[in-house]
CSV table of C-alpha atoms in Angstrom, one decimal:
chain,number,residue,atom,x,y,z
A,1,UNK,CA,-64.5,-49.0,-29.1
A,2,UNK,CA,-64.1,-51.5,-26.3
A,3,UNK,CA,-63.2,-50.1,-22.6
A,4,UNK,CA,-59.8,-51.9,-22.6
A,5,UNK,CA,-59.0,-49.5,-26.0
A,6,UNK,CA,-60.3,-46.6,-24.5
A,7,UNK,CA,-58.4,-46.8,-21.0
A,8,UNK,CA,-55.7,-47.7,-23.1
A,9,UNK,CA,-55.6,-44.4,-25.7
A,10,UNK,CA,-56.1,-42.0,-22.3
A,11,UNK,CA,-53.1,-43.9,-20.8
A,12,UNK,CA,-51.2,-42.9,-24.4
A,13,UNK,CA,-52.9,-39.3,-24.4
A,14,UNK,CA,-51.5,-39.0,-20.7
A,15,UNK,CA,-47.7,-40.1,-21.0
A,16,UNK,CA,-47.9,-37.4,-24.0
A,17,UNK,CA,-48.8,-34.4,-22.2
A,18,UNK,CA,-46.2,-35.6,-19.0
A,19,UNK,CA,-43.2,-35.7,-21.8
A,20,UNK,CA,-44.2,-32.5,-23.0
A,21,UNK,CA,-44.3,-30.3,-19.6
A,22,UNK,CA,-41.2,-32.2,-19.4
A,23,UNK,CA,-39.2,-30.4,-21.8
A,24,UNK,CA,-40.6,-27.2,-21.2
A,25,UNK,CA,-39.7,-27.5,-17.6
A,26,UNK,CA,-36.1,-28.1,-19.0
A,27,UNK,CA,-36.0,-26.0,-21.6
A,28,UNK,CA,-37.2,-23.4,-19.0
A,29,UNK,CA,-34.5,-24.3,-16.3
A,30,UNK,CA,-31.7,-24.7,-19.1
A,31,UNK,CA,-32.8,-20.8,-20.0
A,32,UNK,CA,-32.6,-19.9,-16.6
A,33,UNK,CA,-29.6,-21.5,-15.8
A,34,UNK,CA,-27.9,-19.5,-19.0
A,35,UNK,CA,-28.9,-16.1,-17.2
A,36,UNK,CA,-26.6,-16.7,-14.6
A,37,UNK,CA,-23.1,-15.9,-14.3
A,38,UNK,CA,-21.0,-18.6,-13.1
A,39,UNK,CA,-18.3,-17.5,-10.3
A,40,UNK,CA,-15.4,-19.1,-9.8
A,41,UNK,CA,-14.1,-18.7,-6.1
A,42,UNK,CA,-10.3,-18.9,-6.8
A,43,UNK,CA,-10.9,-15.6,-9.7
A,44,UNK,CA,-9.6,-13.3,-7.4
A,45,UNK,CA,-6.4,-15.0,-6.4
A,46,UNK,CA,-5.9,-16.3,-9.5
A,47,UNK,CA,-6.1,-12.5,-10.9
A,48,UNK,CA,-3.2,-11.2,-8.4
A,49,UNK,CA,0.0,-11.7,-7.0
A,50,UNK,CA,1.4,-11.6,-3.2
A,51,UNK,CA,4.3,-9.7,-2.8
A,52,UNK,CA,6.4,-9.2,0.1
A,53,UNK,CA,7.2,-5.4,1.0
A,54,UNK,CA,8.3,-3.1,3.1
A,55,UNK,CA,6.5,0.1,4.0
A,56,UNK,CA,7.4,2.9,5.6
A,57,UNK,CA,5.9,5.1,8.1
A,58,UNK,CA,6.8,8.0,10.9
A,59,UNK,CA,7.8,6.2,13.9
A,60,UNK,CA,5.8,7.5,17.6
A,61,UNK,CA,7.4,11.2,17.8
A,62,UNK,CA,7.2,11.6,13.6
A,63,UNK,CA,10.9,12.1,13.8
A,64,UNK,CA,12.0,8.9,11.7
A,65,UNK,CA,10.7,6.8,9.4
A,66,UNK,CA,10.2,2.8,10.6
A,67,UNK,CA,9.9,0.2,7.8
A,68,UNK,CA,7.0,-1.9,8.2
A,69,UNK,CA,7.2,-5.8,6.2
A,70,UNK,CA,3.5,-5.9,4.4
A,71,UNK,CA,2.3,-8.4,2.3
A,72,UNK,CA,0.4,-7.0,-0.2
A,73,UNK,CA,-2.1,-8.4,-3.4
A,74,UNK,CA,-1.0,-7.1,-6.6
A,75,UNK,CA,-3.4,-7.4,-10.0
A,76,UNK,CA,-1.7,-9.1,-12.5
A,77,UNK,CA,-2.8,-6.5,-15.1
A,78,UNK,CA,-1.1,-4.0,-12.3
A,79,UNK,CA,2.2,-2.2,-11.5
A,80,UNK,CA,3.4,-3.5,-8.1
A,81,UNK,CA,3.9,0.3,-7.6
A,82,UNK,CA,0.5,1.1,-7.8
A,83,UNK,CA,-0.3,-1.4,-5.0
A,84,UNK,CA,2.5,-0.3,-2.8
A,85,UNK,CA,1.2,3.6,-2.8
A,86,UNK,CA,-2.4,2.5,-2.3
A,87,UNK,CA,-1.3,0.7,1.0
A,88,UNK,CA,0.8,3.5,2.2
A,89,UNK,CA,-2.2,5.9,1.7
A,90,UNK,CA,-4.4,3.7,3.4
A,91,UNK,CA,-2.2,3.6,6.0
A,92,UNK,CA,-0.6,1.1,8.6
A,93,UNK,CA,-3.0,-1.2,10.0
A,94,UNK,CA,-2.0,-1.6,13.5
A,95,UNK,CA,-3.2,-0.8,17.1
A,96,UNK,CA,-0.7,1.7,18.8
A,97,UNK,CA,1.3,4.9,17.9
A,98,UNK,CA,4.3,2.8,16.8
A,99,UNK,CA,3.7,3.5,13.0
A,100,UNK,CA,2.3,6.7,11.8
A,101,UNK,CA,1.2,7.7,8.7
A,102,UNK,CA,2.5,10.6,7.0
A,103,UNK,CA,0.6,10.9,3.3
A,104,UNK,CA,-2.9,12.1,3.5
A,105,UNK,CA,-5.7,9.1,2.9
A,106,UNK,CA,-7.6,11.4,0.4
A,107,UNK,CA,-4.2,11.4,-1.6
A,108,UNK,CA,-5.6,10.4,-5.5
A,109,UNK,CA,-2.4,8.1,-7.1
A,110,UNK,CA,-3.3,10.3,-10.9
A,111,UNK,CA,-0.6,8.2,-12.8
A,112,UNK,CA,2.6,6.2,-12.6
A,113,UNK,CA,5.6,6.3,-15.8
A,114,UNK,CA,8.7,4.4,-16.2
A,115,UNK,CA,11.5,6.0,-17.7
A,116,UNK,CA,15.0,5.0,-18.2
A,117,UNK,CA,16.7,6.0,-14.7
A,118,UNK,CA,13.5,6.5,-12.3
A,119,UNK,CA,9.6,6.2,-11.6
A,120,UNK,CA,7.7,9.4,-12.3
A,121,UNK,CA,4.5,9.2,-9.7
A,122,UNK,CA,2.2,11.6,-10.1
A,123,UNK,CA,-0.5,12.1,-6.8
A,124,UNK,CA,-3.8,14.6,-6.4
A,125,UNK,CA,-3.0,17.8,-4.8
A,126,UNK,CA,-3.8,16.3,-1.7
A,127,UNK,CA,-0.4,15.2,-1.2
A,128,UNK,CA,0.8,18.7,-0.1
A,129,UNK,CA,-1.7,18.7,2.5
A,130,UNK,CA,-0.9,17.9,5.9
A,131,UNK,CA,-3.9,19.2,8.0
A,132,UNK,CA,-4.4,15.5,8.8
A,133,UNK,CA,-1.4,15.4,11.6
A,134,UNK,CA,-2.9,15.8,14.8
A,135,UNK,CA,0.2,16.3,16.8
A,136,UNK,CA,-0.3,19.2,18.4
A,137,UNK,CA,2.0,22.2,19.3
A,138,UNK,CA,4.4,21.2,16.2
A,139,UNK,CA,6.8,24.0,14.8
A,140,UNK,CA,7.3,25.3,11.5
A,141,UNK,CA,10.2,22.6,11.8
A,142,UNK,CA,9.0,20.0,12.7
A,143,UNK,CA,5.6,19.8,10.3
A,144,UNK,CA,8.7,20.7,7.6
A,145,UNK,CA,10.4,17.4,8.9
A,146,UNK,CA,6.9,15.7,8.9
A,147,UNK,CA,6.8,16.7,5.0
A,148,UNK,CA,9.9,15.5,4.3
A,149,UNK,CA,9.6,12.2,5.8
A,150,UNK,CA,6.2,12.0,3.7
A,151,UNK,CA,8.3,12.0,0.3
A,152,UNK,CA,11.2,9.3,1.4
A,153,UNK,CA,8.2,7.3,3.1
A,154,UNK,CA,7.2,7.0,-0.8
A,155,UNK,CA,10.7,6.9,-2.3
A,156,UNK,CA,12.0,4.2,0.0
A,157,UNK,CA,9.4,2.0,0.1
A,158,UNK,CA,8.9,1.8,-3.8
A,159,UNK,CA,12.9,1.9,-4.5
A,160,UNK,CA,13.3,-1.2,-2.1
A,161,UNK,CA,10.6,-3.2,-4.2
A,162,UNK,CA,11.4,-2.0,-7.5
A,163,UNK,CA,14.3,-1.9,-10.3
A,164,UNK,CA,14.3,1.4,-10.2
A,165,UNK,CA,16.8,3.9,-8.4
A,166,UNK,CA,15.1,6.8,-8.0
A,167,UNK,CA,11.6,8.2,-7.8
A,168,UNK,CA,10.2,11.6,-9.4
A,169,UNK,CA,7.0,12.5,-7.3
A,170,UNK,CA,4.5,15.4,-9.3
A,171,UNK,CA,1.3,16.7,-8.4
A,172,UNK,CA,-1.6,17.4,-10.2
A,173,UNK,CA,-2.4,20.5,-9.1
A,174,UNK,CA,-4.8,21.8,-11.9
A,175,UNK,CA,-7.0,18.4,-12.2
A,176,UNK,CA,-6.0,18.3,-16.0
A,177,UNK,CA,-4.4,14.5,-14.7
A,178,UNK,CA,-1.1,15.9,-16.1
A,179,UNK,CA,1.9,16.4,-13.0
A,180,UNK,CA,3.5,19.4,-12.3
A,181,UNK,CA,7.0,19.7,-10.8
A,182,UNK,CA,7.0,20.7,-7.5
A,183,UNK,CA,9.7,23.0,-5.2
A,184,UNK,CA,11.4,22.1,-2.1
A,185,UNK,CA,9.9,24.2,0.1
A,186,UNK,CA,6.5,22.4,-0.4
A,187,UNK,CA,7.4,19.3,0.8
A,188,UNK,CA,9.8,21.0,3.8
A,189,UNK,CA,13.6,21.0,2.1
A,190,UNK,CA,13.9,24.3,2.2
A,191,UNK,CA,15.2,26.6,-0.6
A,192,UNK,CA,13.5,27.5,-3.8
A,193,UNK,CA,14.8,25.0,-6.1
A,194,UNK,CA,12.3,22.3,-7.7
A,195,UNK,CA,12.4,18.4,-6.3
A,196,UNK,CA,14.5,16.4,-8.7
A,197,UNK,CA,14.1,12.5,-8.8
A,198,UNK,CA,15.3,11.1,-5.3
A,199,UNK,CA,17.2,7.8,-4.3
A,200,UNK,CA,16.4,5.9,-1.2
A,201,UNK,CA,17.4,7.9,1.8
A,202,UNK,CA,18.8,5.2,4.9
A,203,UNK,CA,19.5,8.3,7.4
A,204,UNK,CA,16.0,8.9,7.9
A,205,UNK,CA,15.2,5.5,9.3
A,206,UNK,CA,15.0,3.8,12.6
A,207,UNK,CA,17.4,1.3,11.7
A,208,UNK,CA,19.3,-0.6,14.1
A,209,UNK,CA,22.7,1.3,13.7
A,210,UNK,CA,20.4,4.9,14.1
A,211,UNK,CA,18.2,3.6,17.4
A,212,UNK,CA,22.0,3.2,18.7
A,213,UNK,CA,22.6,6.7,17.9
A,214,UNK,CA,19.6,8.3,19.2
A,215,UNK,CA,20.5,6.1,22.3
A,216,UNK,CA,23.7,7.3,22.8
A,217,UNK,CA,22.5,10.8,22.2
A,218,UNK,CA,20.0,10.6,24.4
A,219,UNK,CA,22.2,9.4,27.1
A,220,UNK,CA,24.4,12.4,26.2
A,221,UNK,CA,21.8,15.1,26.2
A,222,UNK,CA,20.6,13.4,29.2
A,223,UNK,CA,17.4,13.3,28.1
A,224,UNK,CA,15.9,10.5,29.6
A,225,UNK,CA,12.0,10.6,28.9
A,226,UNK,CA,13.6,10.4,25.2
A,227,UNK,CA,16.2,7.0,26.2
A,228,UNK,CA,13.3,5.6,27.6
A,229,UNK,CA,11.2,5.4,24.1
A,230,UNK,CA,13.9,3.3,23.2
A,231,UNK,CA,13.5,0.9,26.3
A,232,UNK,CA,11.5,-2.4,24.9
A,233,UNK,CA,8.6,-3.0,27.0
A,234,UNK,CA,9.4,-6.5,27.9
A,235,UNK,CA,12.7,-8.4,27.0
A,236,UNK,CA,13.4,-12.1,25.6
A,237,UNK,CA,12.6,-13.1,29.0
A,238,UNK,CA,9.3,-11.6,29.4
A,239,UNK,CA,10.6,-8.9,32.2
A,240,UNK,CA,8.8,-6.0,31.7
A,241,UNK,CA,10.7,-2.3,31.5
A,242,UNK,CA,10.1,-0.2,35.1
A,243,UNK,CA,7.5,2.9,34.7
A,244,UNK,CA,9.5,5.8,33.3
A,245,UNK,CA,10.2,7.9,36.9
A,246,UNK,CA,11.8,4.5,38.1
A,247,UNK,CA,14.0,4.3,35.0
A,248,UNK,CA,15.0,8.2,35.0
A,249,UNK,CA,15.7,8.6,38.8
A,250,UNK,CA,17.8,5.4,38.3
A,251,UNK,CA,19.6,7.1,35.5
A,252,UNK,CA,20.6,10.4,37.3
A,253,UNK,CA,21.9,8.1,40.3
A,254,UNK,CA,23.9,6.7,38.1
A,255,UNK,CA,25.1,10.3,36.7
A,256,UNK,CA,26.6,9.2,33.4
A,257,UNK,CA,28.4,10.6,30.8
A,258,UNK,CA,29.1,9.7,27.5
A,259,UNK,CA,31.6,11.9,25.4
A,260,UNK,CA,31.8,9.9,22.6
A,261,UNK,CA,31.2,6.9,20.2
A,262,UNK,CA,31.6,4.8,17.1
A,263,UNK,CA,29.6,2.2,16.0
A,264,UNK,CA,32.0,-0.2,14.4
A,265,UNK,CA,30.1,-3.2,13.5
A,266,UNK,CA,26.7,-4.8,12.8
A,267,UNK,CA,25.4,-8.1,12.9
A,268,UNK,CA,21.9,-8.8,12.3
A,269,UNK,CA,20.5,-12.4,13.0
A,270,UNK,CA,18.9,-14.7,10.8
A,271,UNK,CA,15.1,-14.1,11.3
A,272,UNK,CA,16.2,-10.4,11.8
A,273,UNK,CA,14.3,-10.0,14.9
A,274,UNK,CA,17.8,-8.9,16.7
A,275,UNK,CA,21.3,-7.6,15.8
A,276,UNK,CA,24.0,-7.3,17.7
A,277,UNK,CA,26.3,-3.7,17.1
A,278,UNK,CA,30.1,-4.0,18.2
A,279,UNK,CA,30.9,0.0,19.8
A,280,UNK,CA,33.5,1.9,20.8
A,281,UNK,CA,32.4,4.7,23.2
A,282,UNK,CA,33.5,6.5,26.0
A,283,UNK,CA,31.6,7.5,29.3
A,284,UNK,CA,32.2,9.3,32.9
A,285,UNK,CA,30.1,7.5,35.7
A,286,UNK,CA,30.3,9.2,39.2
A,287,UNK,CA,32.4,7.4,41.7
A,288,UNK,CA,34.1,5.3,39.2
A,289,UNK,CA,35.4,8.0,36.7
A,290,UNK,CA,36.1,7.7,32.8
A,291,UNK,CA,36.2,4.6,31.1
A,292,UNK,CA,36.8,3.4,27.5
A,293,UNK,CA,34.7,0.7,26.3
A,294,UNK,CA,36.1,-0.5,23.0
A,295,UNK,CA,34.3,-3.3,20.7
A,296,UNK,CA,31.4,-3.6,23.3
A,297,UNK,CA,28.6,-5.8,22.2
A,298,UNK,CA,25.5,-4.4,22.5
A,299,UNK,CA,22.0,-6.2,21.2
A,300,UNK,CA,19.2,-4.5,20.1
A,301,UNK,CA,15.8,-6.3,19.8
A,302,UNK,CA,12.6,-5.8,17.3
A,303,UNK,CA,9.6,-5.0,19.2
A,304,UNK,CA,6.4,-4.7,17.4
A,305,UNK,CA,8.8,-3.7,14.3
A,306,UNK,CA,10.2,-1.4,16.0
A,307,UNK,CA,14.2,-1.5,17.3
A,308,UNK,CA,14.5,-1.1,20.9
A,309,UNK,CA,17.1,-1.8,23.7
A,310,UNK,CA,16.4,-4.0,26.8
A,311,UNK,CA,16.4,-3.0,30.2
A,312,UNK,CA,18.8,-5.5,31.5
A,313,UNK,CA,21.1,-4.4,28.2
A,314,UNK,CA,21.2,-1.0,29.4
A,315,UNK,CA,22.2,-2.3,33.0
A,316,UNK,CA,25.2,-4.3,31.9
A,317,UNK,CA,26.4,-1.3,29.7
A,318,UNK,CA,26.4,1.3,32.5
């Protein structure tokens, strides 16, 4: 065999063995590829919902419950329910005392039913615990208050974002995942009767129409360290409040009285960060006597959520 047929088989003998570790390499890489799991980065949104809510929560003192607008991801295979309750035992996410929660975080959400005329939610027994409230110095009635504002901080916020009218809480007291009813006195209604399903309770929040009560009230009892939780820190104009010993010392030189009012109309605006409440009321300032101030506008402004009165409001009214 000549050298030219020889160089020429090896070059054959070589291109062989090249197209050969060839397709093992791919074969090998093909097999590899296969093991792993392909993830698609738009799974997750594509497997839940936004939803617009509003959750409820104590307000700074625990005395009334603030509504909180909360934009939460539902599962499609989900109840919008079940998402709600998680986030209210999770608890609001914000810096400050404005929102509090009342349900404990190691609450267990044990099952939700549908029936024909309300929501049956059954929790862990965790939900009659309250040992997580750190306020201290609170009396029997007030933690009873607390308690209360715990079960409408539920019913509220899942009647407002739901069909349904009413909400039946249980708790699963035995761990057999099966609710119990519970009575009245556990969650701080008083009595020994058993909690029946409950519809949406509006006196229990800081609405605008109740900050104007506890305003006037205030101004009534004249308890000003409580007026002055009402004060906004800074108004539309960016003027900021005065410390609370200004603002109470300038109170009790104006010595005023109110002796009654009626809050006739209100009138929120559009992007609801405002609202404007017509009153009737009567007041006694010293010097200048009583005075009847019928259909007197008075605007109350959201502050971190919260409904407050101005400074400079409170200095036209009085």
């Amino acid at each position: 065999m000549s050298g030219k047929r020889k160089l020429a088989l090896l070059m054959v003998l070589i291109l062989i063995c090249c197209s050969a570790a060839c397709k093992r390499q791919e074969k090998e890489e093909q097999k590899e590829n296969d093991s792993v799991i392909q993830i698609d980065p738009n799974e997750g949104a594509i497997n839940t919902n936004s939803q617009n809510v509003m959750l409820y929560f104590a307000n700074e003192d625990y005395t009334m419950l603030v509504g909180k607008p909360t934009e939460i991801s539902v599962p499609v295979s989900s109840r919008v329910e079940y998402s709600i309750l998680e986030a209210l035992i999770y608890g609001p996410q914000t810096i400050g005392a404005d929102f509090n929660a009342v349900i404990n975080p190691q609450t267990k959400i044990v099952n939700i039913e549908e029936s024909q005329d309300y929501i049956s939610i059954t929790f862990s027994e965790d939900f009659l615990d309250w040992s997580f409230i750190t306020v201290a110095n609170l009396s029997a009635e007030a933690m009873n208050h607390i308690k209360k504002l715990s079960v409408y901080a539920v019913v509220n916020s899942i009647v407002e974002a739901s069909i349904c009218k009413k909400v039946q809480i249980l708790v699963d007291n035995e761990g057999s995942k099966t609710g119990q009813r519970i009575t009245l006195s556990e969650v701080g209604m008083g009595g020994s009767g058993i909690l029946e399903p409950l519809g949406r309770s509006g006196n229990l929040v800081l609405s605008a129409e109740n900050t104007l009560v506890n305003i006037f009230e205030a101004i009534k009892a004249e308890d000003y360290s409580e007026l002055y939780r009402y004060i906004a820190y800074t108004d539309e104009e960016d003027n900021q409040r005065p410390l609370e010993n200004t603002f109470s010392v300038w109170m009790q030189s104006k010595n005023i009285g109110i002796e009654d009012y009626q809050i006739v109309e209100i009138v929120e605006t559009v992007d609801q960060q405002s609202a404007i409440l017509m009153a009737n009321y009567t007041m006694n300032i010293s010097g200048e006597g009583r005075k009847e101030m019928n259909n007197t506008p008075i605007k109350l402004i959201r502050e971190n959520g919260i409904w407050k009165i101005t400074y400079a409001m409170v200095e036209a009214l009085f």
